[in-house]
CSV table of C-alpha atoms in Angstrom, one decimal:
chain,number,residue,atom,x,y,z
A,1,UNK,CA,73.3,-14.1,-55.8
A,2,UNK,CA,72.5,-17.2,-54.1
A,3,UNK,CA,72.4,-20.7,-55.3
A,4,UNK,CA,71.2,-23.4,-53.7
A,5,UNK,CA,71.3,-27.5,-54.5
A,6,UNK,CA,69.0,-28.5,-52.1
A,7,UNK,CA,67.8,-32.2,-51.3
A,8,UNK,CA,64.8,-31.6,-53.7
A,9,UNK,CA,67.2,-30.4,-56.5
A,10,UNK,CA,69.8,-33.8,-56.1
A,11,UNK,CA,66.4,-36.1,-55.7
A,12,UNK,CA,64.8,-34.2,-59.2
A,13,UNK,CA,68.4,-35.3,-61.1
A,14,UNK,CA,68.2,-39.2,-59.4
A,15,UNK,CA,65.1,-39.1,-60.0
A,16,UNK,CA,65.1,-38.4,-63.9
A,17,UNK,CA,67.8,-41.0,-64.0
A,18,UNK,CA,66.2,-43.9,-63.0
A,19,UNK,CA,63.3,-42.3,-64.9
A,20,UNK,CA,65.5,-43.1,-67.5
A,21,UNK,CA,67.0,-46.6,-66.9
A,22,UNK,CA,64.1,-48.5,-68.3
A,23,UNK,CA,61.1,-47.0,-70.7
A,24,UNK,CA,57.6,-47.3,-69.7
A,25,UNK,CA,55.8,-46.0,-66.8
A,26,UNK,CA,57.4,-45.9,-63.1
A,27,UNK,CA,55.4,-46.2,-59.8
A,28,UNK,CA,55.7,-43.5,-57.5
A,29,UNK,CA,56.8,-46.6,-54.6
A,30,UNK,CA,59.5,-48.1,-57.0
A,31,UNK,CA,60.9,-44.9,-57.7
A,32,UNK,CA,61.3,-43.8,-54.2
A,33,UNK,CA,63.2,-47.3,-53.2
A,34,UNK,CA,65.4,-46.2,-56.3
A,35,UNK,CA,66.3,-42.7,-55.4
A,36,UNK,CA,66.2,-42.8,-51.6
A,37,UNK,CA,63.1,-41.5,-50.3
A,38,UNK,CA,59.2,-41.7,-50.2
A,39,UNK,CA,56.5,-41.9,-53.0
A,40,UNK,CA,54.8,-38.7,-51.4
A,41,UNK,CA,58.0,-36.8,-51.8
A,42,UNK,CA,58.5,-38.2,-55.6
A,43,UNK,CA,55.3,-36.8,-56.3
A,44,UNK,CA,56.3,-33.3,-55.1
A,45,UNK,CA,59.5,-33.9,-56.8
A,46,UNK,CA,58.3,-34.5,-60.1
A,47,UNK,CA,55.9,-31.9,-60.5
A,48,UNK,CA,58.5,-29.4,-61.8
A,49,UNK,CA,59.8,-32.1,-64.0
A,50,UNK,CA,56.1,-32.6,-65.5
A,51,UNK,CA,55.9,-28.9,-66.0
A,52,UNK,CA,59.0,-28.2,-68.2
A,53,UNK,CA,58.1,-31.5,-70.9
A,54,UNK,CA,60.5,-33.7,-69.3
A,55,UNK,CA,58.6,-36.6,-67.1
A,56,UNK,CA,54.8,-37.5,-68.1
A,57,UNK,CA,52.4,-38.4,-65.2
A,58,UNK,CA,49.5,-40.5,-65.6
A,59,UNK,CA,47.0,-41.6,-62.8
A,60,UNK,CA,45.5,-44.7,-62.3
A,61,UNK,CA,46.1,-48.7,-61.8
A,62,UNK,CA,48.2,-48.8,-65.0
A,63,UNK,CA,49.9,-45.5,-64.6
A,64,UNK,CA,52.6,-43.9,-63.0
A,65,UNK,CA,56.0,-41.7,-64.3
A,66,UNK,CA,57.7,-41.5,-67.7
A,67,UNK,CA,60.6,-39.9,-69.1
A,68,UNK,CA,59.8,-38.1,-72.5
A,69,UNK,CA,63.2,-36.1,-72.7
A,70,UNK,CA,66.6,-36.9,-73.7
A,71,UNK,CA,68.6,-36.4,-70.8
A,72,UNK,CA,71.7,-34.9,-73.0
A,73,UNK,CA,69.5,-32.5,-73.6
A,74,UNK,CA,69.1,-31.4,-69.9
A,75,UNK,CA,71.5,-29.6,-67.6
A,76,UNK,CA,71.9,-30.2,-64.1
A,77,UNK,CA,71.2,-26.1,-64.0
A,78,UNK,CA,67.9,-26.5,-65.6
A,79,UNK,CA,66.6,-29.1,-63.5
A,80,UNK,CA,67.8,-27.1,-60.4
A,81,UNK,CA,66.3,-23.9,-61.9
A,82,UNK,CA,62.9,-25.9,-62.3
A,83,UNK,CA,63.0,-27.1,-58.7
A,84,UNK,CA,64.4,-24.2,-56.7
A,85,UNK,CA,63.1,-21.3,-59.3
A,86,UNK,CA,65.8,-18.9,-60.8
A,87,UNK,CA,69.3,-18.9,-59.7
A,88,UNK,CA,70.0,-15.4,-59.6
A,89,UNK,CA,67.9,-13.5,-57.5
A,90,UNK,CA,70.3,-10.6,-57.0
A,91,UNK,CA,70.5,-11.3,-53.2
A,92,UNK,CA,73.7,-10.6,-51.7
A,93,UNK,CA,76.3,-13.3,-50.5
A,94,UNK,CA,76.7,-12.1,-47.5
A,95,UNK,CA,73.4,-10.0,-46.1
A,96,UNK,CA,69.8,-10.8,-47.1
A,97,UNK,CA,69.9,-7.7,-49.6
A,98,UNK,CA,69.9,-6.4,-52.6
A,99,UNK,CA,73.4,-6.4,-54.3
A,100,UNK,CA,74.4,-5.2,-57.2
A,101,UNK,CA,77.6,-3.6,-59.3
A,102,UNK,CA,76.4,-0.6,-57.9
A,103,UNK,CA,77.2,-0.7,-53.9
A,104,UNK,CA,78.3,-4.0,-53.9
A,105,UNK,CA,79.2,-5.8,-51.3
A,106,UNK,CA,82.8,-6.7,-49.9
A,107,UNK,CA,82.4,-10.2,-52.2
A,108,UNK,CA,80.8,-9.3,-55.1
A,109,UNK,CA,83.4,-9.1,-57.4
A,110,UNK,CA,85.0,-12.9,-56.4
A,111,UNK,CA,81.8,-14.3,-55.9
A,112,UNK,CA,80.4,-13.2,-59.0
A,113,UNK,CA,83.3,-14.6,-60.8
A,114,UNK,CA,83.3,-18.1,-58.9
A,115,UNK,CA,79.3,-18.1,-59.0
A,116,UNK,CA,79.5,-17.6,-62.7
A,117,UNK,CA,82.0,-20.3,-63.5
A,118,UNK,CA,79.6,-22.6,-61.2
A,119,UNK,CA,76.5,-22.0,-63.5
A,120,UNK,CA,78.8,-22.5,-66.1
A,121,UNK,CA,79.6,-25.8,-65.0
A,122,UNK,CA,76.3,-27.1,-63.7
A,123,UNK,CA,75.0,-25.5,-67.6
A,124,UNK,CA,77.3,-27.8,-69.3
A,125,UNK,CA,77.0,-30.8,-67.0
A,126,UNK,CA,73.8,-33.2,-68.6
A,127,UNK,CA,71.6,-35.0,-66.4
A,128,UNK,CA,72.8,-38.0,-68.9
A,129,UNK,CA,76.0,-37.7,-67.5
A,130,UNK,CA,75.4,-38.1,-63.6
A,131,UNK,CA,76.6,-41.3,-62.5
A,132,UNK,CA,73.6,-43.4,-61.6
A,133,UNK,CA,74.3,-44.4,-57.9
A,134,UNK,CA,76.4,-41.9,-56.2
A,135,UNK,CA,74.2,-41.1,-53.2
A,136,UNK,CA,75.7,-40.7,-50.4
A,137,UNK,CA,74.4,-44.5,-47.8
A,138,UNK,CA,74.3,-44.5,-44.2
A,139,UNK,CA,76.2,-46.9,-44.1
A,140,UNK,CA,79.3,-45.6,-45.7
A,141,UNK,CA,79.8,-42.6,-43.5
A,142,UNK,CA,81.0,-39.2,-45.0
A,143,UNK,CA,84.0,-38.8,-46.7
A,144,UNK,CA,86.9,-38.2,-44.8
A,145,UNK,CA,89.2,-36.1,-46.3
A,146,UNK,CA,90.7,-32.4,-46.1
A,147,UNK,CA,89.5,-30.8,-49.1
A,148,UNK,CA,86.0,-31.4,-48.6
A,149,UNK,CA,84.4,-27.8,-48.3
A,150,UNK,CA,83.3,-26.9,-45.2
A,151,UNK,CA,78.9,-27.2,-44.8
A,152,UNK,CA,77.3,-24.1,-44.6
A,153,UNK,CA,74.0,-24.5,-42.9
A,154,UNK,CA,70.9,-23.6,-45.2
A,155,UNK,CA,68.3,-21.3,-44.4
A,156,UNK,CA,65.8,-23.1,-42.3
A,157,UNK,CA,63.5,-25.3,-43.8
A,158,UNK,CA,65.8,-26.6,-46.2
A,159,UNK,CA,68.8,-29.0,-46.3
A,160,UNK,CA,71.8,-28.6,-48.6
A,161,UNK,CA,73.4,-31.2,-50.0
A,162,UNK,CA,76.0,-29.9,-52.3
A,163,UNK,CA,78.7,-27.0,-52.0
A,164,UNK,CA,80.4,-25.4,-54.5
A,165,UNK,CA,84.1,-25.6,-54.6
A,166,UNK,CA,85.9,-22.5,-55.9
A,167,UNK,CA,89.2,-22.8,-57.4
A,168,UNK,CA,92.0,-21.5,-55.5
A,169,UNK,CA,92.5,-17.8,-56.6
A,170,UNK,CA,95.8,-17.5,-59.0
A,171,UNK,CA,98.5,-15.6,-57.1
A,172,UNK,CA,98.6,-11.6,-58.5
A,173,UNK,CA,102.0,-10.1,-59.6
């Protein structure tokens, strides 16, 4: 039941975005300035993306990354389901077990309702539609407010860099 946006997942989404500000082929260098990171890590980055028909890599002096898909034609969800593999792995929320309808665990019910309004949501989002510069800078410090969600370390090994907000439950009665 878990799903992760991990940095690999947000850089894959920037990544086809400035992929898809100009046409032609993109060097590994100039797309790392664009999304924030190195030309080694663009590299493992787009491999997924080459896979599933989206991104075309060719080698050599006059090659380098292009975008064959139409990006309203690709959900956030996909491209973090091509990064991070499939989102439902039928892992419990809470334990590192199985979970199921069948002996489920003390969340299963809520969280399978909030987790399948998120996959809704990142299913009907397009990659089109993510604003083109809306990294987080250094410079700018974190946002300061009271409804951010609180950060949930990942696993080890791997750095989140989105939460999901649920909805506040509707009062019964």
């Amino acid at each position: 039941m878990r799903l992760e946006v991990t940095r690999r997942s947000d850089l894959a989404v920037r990544l086809l975005r400035a992929l898809g500000t100009h046409e032609g082929n993109h060097k590994a260098p100039d797309l790392a300035a664009d999304v924030g990171t190195t030309a080694g890590f663009v590299a493992q980055v787009a491999t997924p993306l080459v896979r599933r028909g989206w991104v075309r890599s060719e080698p050599g002096p006059t090659g380098g990354y292009a975008l064959v898909a139409n990006l309203d034609d690709v959900s956030v969800l996909e491209v973090i389901e091509a990064v991070e593999g499939p989102t439902d792995t039928g892992r419990c929320v809470l334990a590192d077990r199985p979970c199921a309808e069948e002996g489920p665990c003390a969340l299963h019910a809520p969280w399978s309702r909030a987790r399948a309004h998120l996959l809704r949501e990142l299913g009907d989002a397009t990659v089109a539609g993510v604003p083109l510069d809306d990294r987080p800078r250094v410079d700018d410090g974190p946002p300061a407010t009271t409804a951010d969600p609180p950060i949930i370390p990942a696993r080890a090994g791997r750095r989140r860099v989105a939460t999901a907000t649920v909805p506040p439950a509707r009062p019964r009665g």
